[in-house]
């Protein structure tokens, strides 16, 4: 089955700097890769996603890149702000069969003012 | 357009009691997924349902846990004879119908505490 590894587990950056979170997946049939942001005690919120026919997608200060050959995808947050502090989860899904998300372990991002 | 609804938001049960968690998907969504999140951990898939059908329950413990999504009404995750290890946040997510429509949107979760 699918296995998703996420690094780093914690990340601390200065406000205004960029943050990068990386994930690898094992199932080459996976073709949908969402990223979720979870604030303390809140629900996971979908912030950006990418499908396997696209190499990069950008939405304002956040971007996601996908390398299908390496089975690797990354989240990039530029010009970080204090409200970006949260736990971020990557996930992968295989559209064949049951569409269950397999999540990475999460990255606790702290933005220092 | 209301999002995914879950109730109750907090549930306290004594060991051996039953817990019933409810999830109403977003309007227009007919796929429901349940995930469990232990403190300081990620989300683990439990079960995937469509109306009146369990599609994949590979992440759900074989004993004490069951799920349903009836033709009318919310999806229900039922935990019988709860134990302390069942204490966790239980999230449901829903997604739209249709090929390629695989975005999953999460509800606020039910935080189960077993005393």
GROMACS .gro file of C-alpha atoms in nm:
model
  228
    1UNK     CA    1   0.000   0.000   0.000
    2UNK     CA    2   0.089   0.367  -0.014
    3UNK     CA    3   0.339   0.512   0.231
    4UNK     CA    4   0.404   0.886   0.263
    5UNK     CA    5   0.710   1.026   0.438
    6UNK     CA    6   0.724   1.394   0.537
    7UNK     CA    7   1.021   1.608   0.646
    8UNK     CA    8   1.106   1.794   0.854
    9UNK     CA    9   0.887   1.721   1.154
   10UNK     CA   10   0.944   2.072   1.290
   11UNK     CA   11   1.049   2.388   1.109
   12UNK     CA   12   1.115   2.731   1.248
   13UNK     CA   13   1.169   3.031   1.018
   14UNK     CA   14   1.189   3.406   1.056
   15UNK     CA   15   0.891   3.608   0.946
   16UNK     CA   16   0.933   3.702   0.582
   17UNK     CA   17   1.158   3.408   0.499
   18UNK     CA   18   1.051   3.104   0.295
   19UNK     CA   19   0.956   2.762   0.425
   20UNK     CA   20   0.983   2.434   0.237
   21UNK     CA   21   0.829   2.102   0.341
   22UNK     CA   22   0.906   1.784   0.151
   23UNK     CA   23   0.721   1.457   0.104
   24UNK     CA   24   0.793   1.131  -0.072
   25UNK     CA   25   0.545   0.861  -0.162
   26UNK     CA   26   0.579   0.496  -0.252
   27UNK     CA   27   0.288   0.410  -0.485
   28UNK     CA   28   0.368   0.510  -0.842
   29UNK     CA   29  -0.005   0.494  -0.922
   30UNK     CA   30  -0.076   0.789  -0.690
   31UNK     CA   31  -0.190   1.088  -0.891
   32UNK     CA   32  -0.341   1.341  -0.652
   33UNK     CA   33  -0.141   1.522  -0.383
   34UNK     CA   34  -0.315   1.765  -0.145
   35UNK     CA   35  -0.166   1.973   0.133
   36UNK     CA   36  -0.357   2.048   0.452
   37UNK     CA   37  -0.300   2.309   0.720
   38UNK     CA   38  -0.418   2.232   1.072
   39UNK     CA   39  -0.421   2.491   1.348
   40UNK     CA   40  -0.435   2.377   1.709
   41UNK     CA   41  -0.770   2.217   1.788
   42UNK     CA   42  -0.908   2.286   1.440
   43UNK     CA   43  -0.993   2.083   1.135
   44UNK     CA   44  -0.741   2.014   0.857
   45UNK     CA   45  -0.795   2.271   0.581
   46UNK     CA   46  -0.709   2.203   0.220
   47UNK     CA   47  -0.470   2.478   0.111
   48UNK     CA   48  -0.341   2.356  -0.224
   49UNK     CA   49  -0.332   2.040  -0.430
   50UNK     CA   50  -0.165   1.908  -0.741
   51UNK     CA   51  -0.247   1.638  -0.988
   52UNK     CA   52   0.004   1.416  -1.160
   53UNK     CA   53  -0.025   1.585  -1.498
   54UNK     CA   54   0.108   1.912  -1.353
   55UNK     CA   55   0.462   1.976  -1.229
   56UNK     CA   56   0.399   2.295  -1.035
   57UNK     CA   57   0.104   2.492  -0.906
   58UNK     CA   58   0.101   2.829  -0.734
   59UNK     CA   59  -0.159   3.017  -0.533
   60UNK     CA   60  -0.038   3.353  -0.404
   61UNK     CA   61   0.233   3.280  -0.143
   62UNK     CA   62   0.208   2.904  -0.157
   63UNK     CA   63   0.325   2.669  -0.428
   64UNK     CA   64   0.356   2.296  -0.470
   65UNK     CA   65   0.597   2.109  -0.695
   66UNK     CA   66   0.573   1.747  -0.805
   67UNK     CA   67   0.842   1.517  -0.940
   68UNK     CA   68   0.671   1.195  -1.045
   69UNK     CA   69   0.994   1.026  -1.146
   70UNK     CA   70   1.140   1.073  -0.800
   71UNK     CA   71   0.799   1.028  -0.630
   72UNK     CA   72   0.856   1.351  -0.448
   73UNK     CA   73   0.646   1.665  -0.388
   74UNK     CA   74   0.706   1.980  -0.189
   75UNK     CA   75   0.520   2.273  -0.038
   76UNK     CA   76   0.677   2.617  -0.061
   77UNK     CA   77   0.555   2.913   0.143
   78UNK     CA   78   0.711   3.250   0.062
   79UNK     CA   79   0.705   3.573   0.264
   80UNK     CA   80   0.593   3.382   0.570
   81UNK     CA   81   0.364   3.550   0.822
   82UNK     CA   82   0.281   3.463   1.186
   83UNK     CA   83  -0.058   3.324   1.078
   84UNK     CA   84   0.124   3.061   0.873
   85UNK     CA   85   0.222   2.893   1.201
   86UNK     CA   86   0.041   2.555   1.208
   87UNK     CA   87   0.092   2.187   1.140
   88UNK     CA   88   0.107   2.104   0.770
   89UNK     CA   89   0.023   1.760   0.631
   90UNK     CA   90   0.094   1.626   0.286
   91UNK     CA   91  -0.111   1.339   0.148
   92UNK     CA   92  -0.130   1.114  -0.153
   93UNK     CA   93  -0.419   0.931  -0.308
   94UNK     CA   94  -0.457   0.665  -0.570
   95UNK     CA   95  -0.760   0.717  -0.789
   96UNK     CA   96  -0.782   0.349  -0.874
   97UNK     CA   97  -0.995   0.165  -0.626
   98UNK     CA   98  -1.083   0.323  -0.295
   99UNK     CA   99  -0.989   0.689  -0.282
  100UNK     CA  100  -0.838   0.705   0.060
  101UNK     CA  101  -0.586   0.970   0.154
  102UNK     CA  102  -0.259   0.854   0.304
  103UNK     CA  103  -0.108   1.131   0.515
  104UNK     CA  104   0.245   1.221   0.603
  105UNK     CA  105   0.341   1.258   0.967
  106UNK     CA  106   0.304   1.636   0.966
  107UNK     CA  107   0.538   1.935   0.997
  108UNK     CA  108   0.498   2.183   1.280
  109UNK     CA  109   0.585   2.521   1.126
  110UNK     CA  110   0.663   2.812   1.357
  111UNK     CA  111   0.708   3.162   1.221
  112UNK     CA  112   0.921   3.378   1.448
  113UNK     CA  113   0.839   3.751   1.445
  114UNK     CA  114  -2.325   2.643   0.154
  115UNK     CA  115  -2.263   2.465   0.483
  116UNK     CA  116  -1.945   2.270   0.520
  117UNK     CA  117  -1.902   1.923   0.662
  118UNK     CA  118  -2.085   1.898   0.993
  119UNK     CA  119  -1.992   1.671   1.279
  120UNK     CA  120  -2.152   1.619   1.615
  121UNK     CA  121  -2.097   1.608   1.894
  122UNK     CA  122  -1.782   1.818   1.899
  123UNK     CA  123  -1.674   1.670   2.231
  124UNK     CA  124  -1.778   1.337   2.375
  125UNK     CA  125  -1.683   1.185   2.708
  126UNK     CA  126  -1.747   0.819   2.768
  127UNK     CA  127  -1.656   0.578   3.045
  128UNK     CA  128  -1.478   0.257   2.958
  129UNK     CA  129  -1.725   0.000   2.829
  130UNK     CA  130  -1.981   0.250   2.702
  131UNK     CA  131  -2.073   0.313   2.340
  132UNK     CA  132  -1.975   0.618   2.137
  133UNK     CA  133  -2.173   0.738   1.835
  134UNK     CA  134  -2.020   1.001   1.611
  135UNK     CA  135  -2.218   1.168   1.335
  136UNK     CA  136  -2.111   1.329   1.011
  137UNK     CA  137  -2.316   1.517   0.754
  138UNK     CA  138  -2.126   1.573   0.428
  139UNK     CA  139  -2.124   1.894   0.230
  140UNK     CA  140  -2.420   1.951   0.002
  141UNK     CA  141  -2.365   1.767  -0.323
  142UNK     CA  142  -2.109   1.527  -0.174
  143UNK     CA  143  -2.192   1.159  -0.151
  144UNK     CA  144  -1.854   1.020  -0.046
  145UNK     CA  145  -1.766   1.014   0.324
  146UNK     CA  146  -1.436   0.921   0.485
  147UNK     CA  147  -1.353   0.878   0.852
  148UNK     CA  148  -1.005   0.945   0.992
  149UNK     CA  149  -0.862   0.917   1.342
  150UNK     CA  150  -0.600   1.150   1.483
  151UNK     CA  151  -0.417   1.067   1.801
  152UNK     CA  152  -0.261   1.358   1.996
  153UNK     CA  153   0.049   1.497   1.822
  154UNK     CA  154   0.007   1.252   1.535
  155UNK     CA  155  -0.115   1.251   1.177
  156UNK     CA  156  -0.448   1.139   1.039
  157UNK     CA  157  -0.509   0.770   0.983
  158UNK     CA  158  -0.771   0.647   0.739
  159UNK     CA  159  -1.044   0.432   0.889
  160UNK     CA  160  -1.330   0.382   0.646
  161UNK     CA  161  -1.470   0.511   0.316
  162UNK     CA  162  -1.843   0.503   0.252
  163UNK     CA  163  -2.091   0.599  -0.013
  164UNK     CA  164  -2.464   0.604   0.043
  165UNK     CA  165  -2.566   0.261   0.178
  166UNK     CA  166  -2.227   0.112   0.089
  167UNK     CA  167  -1.899   0.054   0.266
  168UNK     CA  168  -1.633   0.091  -0.001
  169UNK     CA  169  -1.317   0.039   0.203
  170UNK     CA  170  -1.293  -0.036   0.574
  171UNK     CA  171  -0.933  -0.151   0.574
  172UNK     CA  172  -0.828   0.107   0.834
  173UNK     CA  173  -1.097   0.025   1.086
  174UNK     CA  174  -1.036  -0.221   1.371
  175UNK     CA  175  -1.227  -0.542   1.310
  176UNK     CA  176  -1.386  -0.545   1.653
  177UNK     CA  177  -1.595  -0.283   1.831
  178UNK     CA  178  -1.591  -0.036   1.538
  179UNK     CA  179  -1.858  -0.003   1.272
  180UNK     CA  180  -1.968   0.263   1.027
  181UNK     CA  181  -2.271   0.330   0.816
  182UNK     CA  182  -2.400   0.590   0.573
  183UNK     CA  183  -2.773   0.532   0.530
  184UNK     CA  184  -2.984   0.653   0.242
  185UNK     CA  185  -3.125   0.925   0.466
  186UNK     CA  186  -2.939   1.099   0.744
  187UNK     CA  187  -2.578   1.138   0.848
  188UNK     CA  188  -2.296   0.889   0.842
  189UNK     CA  189  -2.237   0.730   1.181
  190UNK     CA  190  -1.918   0.589   1.328
  191UNK     CA  191  -1.998   0.363   1.620
  192UNK     CA  192  -1.749   0.244   1.878
  193UNK     CA  193  -1.873  -0.018   2.119
  194UNK     CA  194  -1.723  -0.092   2.461
  195UNK     CA  195  -1.479   0.198   2.440
  196UNK     CA  196  -1.132   0.171   2.591
  197UNK     CA  197  -0.886   0.446   2.689
  198UNK     CA  198  -0.691   0.388   2.367
  199UNK     CA  199  -0.995   0.504   2.168
  200UNK     CA  200  -0.944   0.859   2.298
  201UNK     CA  201  -0.866   1.066   1.989
  202UNK     CA  202  -1.006   1.320   1.747
  203UNK     CA  203  -1.225   1.162   1.484
  204UNK     CA  204  -1.260   1.359   1.163
  205UNK     CA  205  -1.486   1.292   0.873
  206UNK     CA  206  -1.431   1.430   0.526
  207UNK     CA  207  -1.650   1.440   0.219
  208UNK     CA  208  -1.584   1.467  -0.151
  209UNK     CA  209  -1.799   1.529  -0.455
  210UNK     CA  210  -1.926   1.270  -0.697
  211UNK     CA  211  -1.751   1.226  -1.025
  212UNK     CA  212  -1.431   1.118  -1.186
  213UNK     CA  213  -1.140   1.338  -1.092
  214UNK     CA  214  -1.339   1.504  -0.814
  215UNK     CA  215  -1.123   1.393  -0.528
  216UNK     CA  216  -1.080   1.696  -0.305
  217UNK     CA  217  -1.170   1.600   0.050
  218UNK     CA  218  -1.304   1.861   0.291
  219UNK     CA  219  -1.292   1.796   0.660
  220UNK     CA  220  -1.544   1.852   0.934
  221UNK     CA  221  -1.451   2.009   1.270
  222UNK     CA  222  -1.398   1.670   1.431
  223UNK     CA  223  -1.530   1.494   1.738
  224UNK     CA  224  -1.291   1.476   2.030
  225UNK     CA  225  -1.358   1.154   2.218
  226UNK     CA  226  -1.230   1.118   2.570
  227UNK     CA  227  -1.260   0.782   2.743
  228UNK     CA  228  -1.232   0.797   3.121
   0.00000   0.00000   0.00000
